[in-house]
Coordinates of C-alpha atoms in Angstrom, one line a residue:
M1 CA 146.7 111.1 92.2
L2 CA 145.7 109.6 88.9
D3 CA 143.8 106.5 88.0
P4 CA 145.8 103.8 86.1
G5 CA 145.2 104.4 82.4
G6 CA 143.5 107.6 83.0
D7 CA 144.3 111.3 83.3
S8 CA 143.5 114.3 85.6
R9 CA 140.4 114.9 83.7
G10 CA 139.0 111.6 84.2
T11 CA 139.8 111.7 87.8
V12 CA 138.0 115.0 88.3
A13 CA 135.0 113.4 86.6
R14 CA 134.9 110.5 88.7
V15 CA 135.5 112.4 91.9
V16 CA 132.7 114.7 91.0
G17 CA 130.5 111.5 90.2
L18 CA 131.3 109.9 93.5
M19 CA 130.3 113.1 95.4
R20 CA 127.1 113.3 93.3
A21 CA 126.4 109.7 94.4
L22 CA 127.1 110.3 98.1
A23 CA 124.8 113.3 98.0
E24 CA 122.0 111.7 96.1
A25 CA 122.3 108.4 98.1
G26 CA 120.4 110.2 101.2
R27 CA 121.8 107.3 103.6
D28 CA 124.7 105.4 104.4
I29 CA 126.1 103.4 101.3
G30 CA 128.5 100.6 100.7
V31 CA 131.4 100.9 98.3
S32 CA 130.1 98.1 96.0
E33 CA 127.0 99.9 95.6
L34 CA 128.9 102.9 94.9
A35 CA 131.1 101.1 92.4
K36 CA 128.0 99.5 90.7
R37 CA 126.5 102.9 90.3
L38 CA 129.3 104.6 88.8
D39 CA 130.5 101.8 86.8
L40 CA 133.9 101.7 88.3
P41 CA 136.0 99.2 90.1
V42 CA 135.7 98.8 93.8
S43 CA 139.7 99.6 94.1
T44 CA 139.2 102.6 92.4
V45 CA 136.2 103.9 94.3
H46 CA 138.2 102.9 97.6
R47 CA 141.1 105.4 96.5
L48 CA 138.7 108.0 95.5
L49 CA 136.9 107.7 98.8
K50 CA 140.1 108.3 100.8
L51 CA 140.9 111.5 98.7
L52 CA 137.3 112.6 99.7
I53 CA 137.6 111.6 103.3
E54 CA 141.0 113.4 103.6
Q55 CA 139.1 116.9 102.4
G56 CA 136.1 116.2 105.0
M57 CA 134.0 115.7 101.7
A58 CA 133.1 111.9 102.7
E59 CA 133.0 109.7 105.9
K60 CA 132.8 106.3 107.0
T61 CA 130.3 105.1 109.4
R62 CA 131.3 103.7 112.9
D63 CA 131.8 100.1 111.7
N64 CA 133.9 101.4 108.7
R65 CA 131.7 99.5 106.3
R66 CA 129.8 102.2 104.6
Y67 CA 130.0 105.9 103.8
R68 CA 128.1 109.0 103.6
A69 CA 128.4 112.5 102.6
G70 CA 131.0 114.2 104.7
L71 CA 130.4 117.8 106.7
E72 CA 132.5 119.6 104.2
L73 CA 130.4 118.5 101.4
L74 CA 127.3 119.3 103.0
R75 CA 128.4 122.6 104.3
V76 CA 129.8 123.5 100.7
G77 CA 126.3 122.5 99.3
A78 CA 124.3 124.7 101.8
L79 CA 126.3 127.4 101.0
V80 CA 125.8 127.3 97.3
A81 CA 122.3 126.9 97.8
N82 CA 122.1 129.6 100.3
Q83 CA 124.0 132.2 97.9
R84 CA 121.4 131.1 94.9
H85 CA 118.3 131.9 96.9
R86 CA 119.4 134.0 99.9
R87 CA 118.6 137.3 98.2
E88 CA 115.4 136.6 96.1
L89 CA 113.8 134.3 98.7
I90 CA 115.2 133.8 102.1
E91 CA 116.5 137.1 103.2
P92 CA 113.2 138.9 102.5
V93 CA 111.4 136.5 104.7
L94 CA 114.1 136.8 107.5
E95 CA 113.9 140.7 107.1
R96 CA 109.9 140.5 107.4
V97 CA 110.3 138.1 110.4
A98 CA 112.8 140.1 112.3
E99 CA 110.9 143.3 111.5
E100 CA 107.6 142.1 112.7
C101 CA 108.7 140.1 115.6
G102 CA 111.6 142.6 116.8
E103 CA 113.9 139.7 117.4
L104 CA 116.7 137.7 115.6
S105 CA 115.4 135.5 112.9
F106 CA 117.1 132.4 111.3
Y107 CA 116.7 129.9 108.4
C108 CA 117.9 126.4 109.5
L109 CA 118.6 123.7 106.6
Y110 CA 118.0 120.1 107.6
L111 CA 121.0 117.9 106.9
P112 CA 119.4 114.3 106.6
A113 CA 122.7 112.4 106.3
L114 CA 123.9 113.9 109.7
H115 CA 120.2 114.3 111.4
K116 CA 121.2 117.8 112.0
V117 CA 120.0 121.3 111.5
M118 CA 122.2 124.2 110.3
A119 CA 121.8 128.0 110.2
V120 CA 122.5 129.2 106.9
S121 CA 121.1 132.9 106.9
K122 CA 120.0 135.1 109.8
V123 CA 118.8 138.8 110.3
D124 CA 119.2 140.6 113.4
G125 CA 116.3 142.2 115.4
P126 CA 116.5 145.8 116.5
S127 CA 117.9 144.7 119.8
P128 CA 121.0 142.7 120.3
V129 CA 121.4 139.1 121.7
P130 CA 123.7 138.4 124.2
Y131 CA 124.9 135.0 122.8
P132 CA 126.6 133.8 119.7
C133 CA 124.4 132.8 116.7
P134 CA 126.9 131.0 114.5
L135 CA 126.2 130.1 110.8
F136 CA 127.1 126.8 108.9
E137 CA 127.7 124.9 112.0
P138 CA 125.3 121.7 112.4
M139 CA 123.2 121.6 115.2
S140 CA 121.0 119.0 117.3
L141 CA 118.1 117.8 115.6
M142 CA 116.7 116.6 118.9
W143 CA 116.9 119.5 121.1
G144 CA 115.7 123.3 120.5
A145 CA 112.8 124.7 118.3
T146 CA 115.2 124.6 115.2
G147 CA 115.5 121.0 115.4
R148 CA 112.3 119.9 117.0
A149 CA 110.2 121.8 114.2
V150 CA 111.6 119.3 111.5
L151 CA 111.8 116.3 113.7
A152 CA 108.1 116.4 114.3
F153 CA 107.3 115.9 110.8
L154 CA 110.0 113.2 110.0
P155 CA 108.8 109.6 109.6
E156 CA 107.9 107.7 112.6
T157 CA 110.5 105.1 112.4
E158 CA 113.2 107.6 112.0
V159 CA 112.0 109.4 115.0
A160 CA 111.8 106.4 117.0
E161 CA 115.5 105.5 116.1
L162 CA 116.8 109.0 116.9
I163 CA 115.0 109.0 120.2
S164 CA 116.6 105.8 121.0
K165 CA 120.1 107.2 120.7
G166 CA 119.3 109.6 123.6
E167 CA 121.4 112.7 122.6
P168 CA 121.8 115.0 125.5
S169 CA 121.0 118.5 125.5
P170 CA 123.8 120.7 124.1
A171 CA 123.2 123.6 126.6
S172 CA 122.9 121.5 129.9
G173 CA 123.6 118.0 129.4
A174 CA 120.4 116.9 130.4
P175 CA 119.0 113.5 128.9
L176 CA 116.1 113.5 126.6
P177 CA 112.6 113.0 127.9
P178 CA 111.2 109.6 128.0
A179 CA 110.1 108.4 124.6
P180 CA 106.4 108.8 125.3
K181 CA 106.7 112.5 126.8
L182 CA 108.8 113.4 123.7
E183 CA 106.4 112.0 121.3
A184 CA 103.6 113.6 122.9
E185 CA 105.6 117.0 122.7
L186 CA 106.3 116.3 118.9
A187 CA 102.6 115.5 118.4
Q188 CA 101.9 119.0 119.9
I189 CA 104.3 120.8 117.5
R190 CA 102.7 119.1 114.7
D191 CA 99.0 120.0 115.9
R192 CA 99.8 123.9 116.4
G193 CA 102.4 124.0 113.5
Y194 CA 105.3 125.5 115.3
A195 CA 107.9 124.5 118.3
I196 CA 108.8 126.5 121.4
T197 CA 111.7 125.5 123.5
Y198 CA 113.5 127.2 126.6
G199 CA 117.2 127.1 127.0
E200 CA 117.7 123.8 125.1
K201 CA 120.7 124.7 122.7
V202 CA 121.4 128.1 124.4
K203 CA 121.2 128.3 127.9
D204 CA 119.3 131.8 128.4
A205 CA 117.4 131.8 124.8
V206 CA 114.0 131.1 124.2
G207 CA 113.4 129.7 120.3
L208 CA 110.1 129.5 118.1
A209 CA 110.3 127.7 114.9
A210 CA 107.8 126.3 112.2
P211 CA 108.8 123.9 109.8
V212 CA 109.2 124.4 105.8
F213 CA 108.3 121.7 103.4
A214 CA 109.2 120.9 100.1
E215 CA 107.8 119.0 97.0
G216 CA 106.1 115.8 98.6
C217 CA 105.5 117.8 101.8
S218 CA 108.6 116.5 103.6
P219 CA 110.4 119.1 106.0
V220 CA 113.7 120.4 104.6
S221 CA 114.1 123.3 106.9
S222 CA 112.9 125.6 109.6
L223 CA 112.2 129.2 110.1
C224 CA 113.1 130.4 113.6
V225 CA 113.2 133.2 116.0
T226 CA 115.4 133.4 119.2
I227 CA 114.9 135.8 122.0
P228 CA 117.1 136.3 125.1
R229 CA 114.7 134.8 128.2
Q230 CA 115.0 138.2 130.0
R231 CA 113.0 139.8 127.1
F232 CA 110.7 137.1 126.6
Q233 CA 107.2 137.3 127.6
W234 CA 104.3 135.0 127.2
K235 CA 102.2 137.3 125.3
M236 CA 104.7 137.3 122.7
E237 CA 104.3 133.6 121.7
P238 CA 101.1 133.6 119.7
K239 CA 102.1 136.6 117.7
I240 CA 105.5 135.2 116.8
A241 CA 104.0 131.8 116.1
K242 CA 101.5 133.2 113.6
I243 CA 103.9 135.1 111.9
L244 CA 106.2 131.9 111.5
I245 CA 103.3 129.6 110.5
R246 CA 102.4 132.1 107.9
E247 CA 106.0 132.7 106.3
A248 CA 106.9 129.1 106.5
A249 CA 103.7 128.2 104.6
Q250 CA 104.7 130.5 101.9
L251 CA 108.0 129.3 101.7
S252 CA 106.9 125.7 101.4
E253 CA 104.7 126.7 98.6
R254 CA 107.5 128.1 96.8
F255 CA 109.5 124.9 97.3
G256 CA 106.6 122.6 95.9
C257 CA 104.6 121.8 98.9
S258 CA 101.3 122.9 97.4
D259 CA 99.4 123.0 101.0
A260 CA 101.7 123.4 104.0
R261 CA 98.9 123.9 106.3
A262 CA 97.2 120.6 105.3
S263 CA 100.7 118.9 105.6
H264 CA 100.5 120.0 109.2
R265 CA 97.0 118.8 109.6
R266 CA 97.8 115.4 108.7
G267 CA 101.2 115.1 110.5
G268 CA 103.3 116.1 107.3
R269 CA 104.9 112.6 107.3
A270 CA 106.0 110.9 104.1
A271 CA 104.3 107.6 103.7

């Protein structure tokens, strides 16, 4: 499809510009605002959005009035970012964690537009796990250590809005705890610097995770270990938590958060 009076190269440039605008918005955005940012007619933006929606690169909000980056755009972006940093940065960290903990280690990205986390890299431990550990599949932010480690450090208003939606457990279908109880659990995560959960995303798994921060000390990912429940012992928690916090803090410094430990102590939340 070509824009009136344009050519294929112009269309490609406009589609790329639109994907960039959706990614940079960091929120749901209306077609008029997109048109203004791109200096394009609203009709042209509508037509390009339709193309992107067909390919999963964009999606409409439930009221059909606003748009956001689609799952496929987020997935492709994560793939590119992961390929760039995997060998030089992420994989060595996961290998250390898996070796020192003796269990499967994960690196999960936070996807703000979806309010999800997504595992993008993993290293197996010496012992196999009896459940699937898929990569590049968005997972709950509200349940499991991988999500809660990020959730605890998001702005209070954002956390309150997510709690109000009442997302059930993907493992059991159980409802979220009452808001005061969940907020107390998140405060505990901020205080100790890591999350631990039992069977919240996978029925027979114990998960531990520490948040990773970027510039501005906002959470961007989590570093995780998952253990089959039958292998987990209470005495393992302090050792694994210490390793995760140490490695997550080092990653945070590489990503531009100069003092991840200080970020933990002040709640790690942007003003």
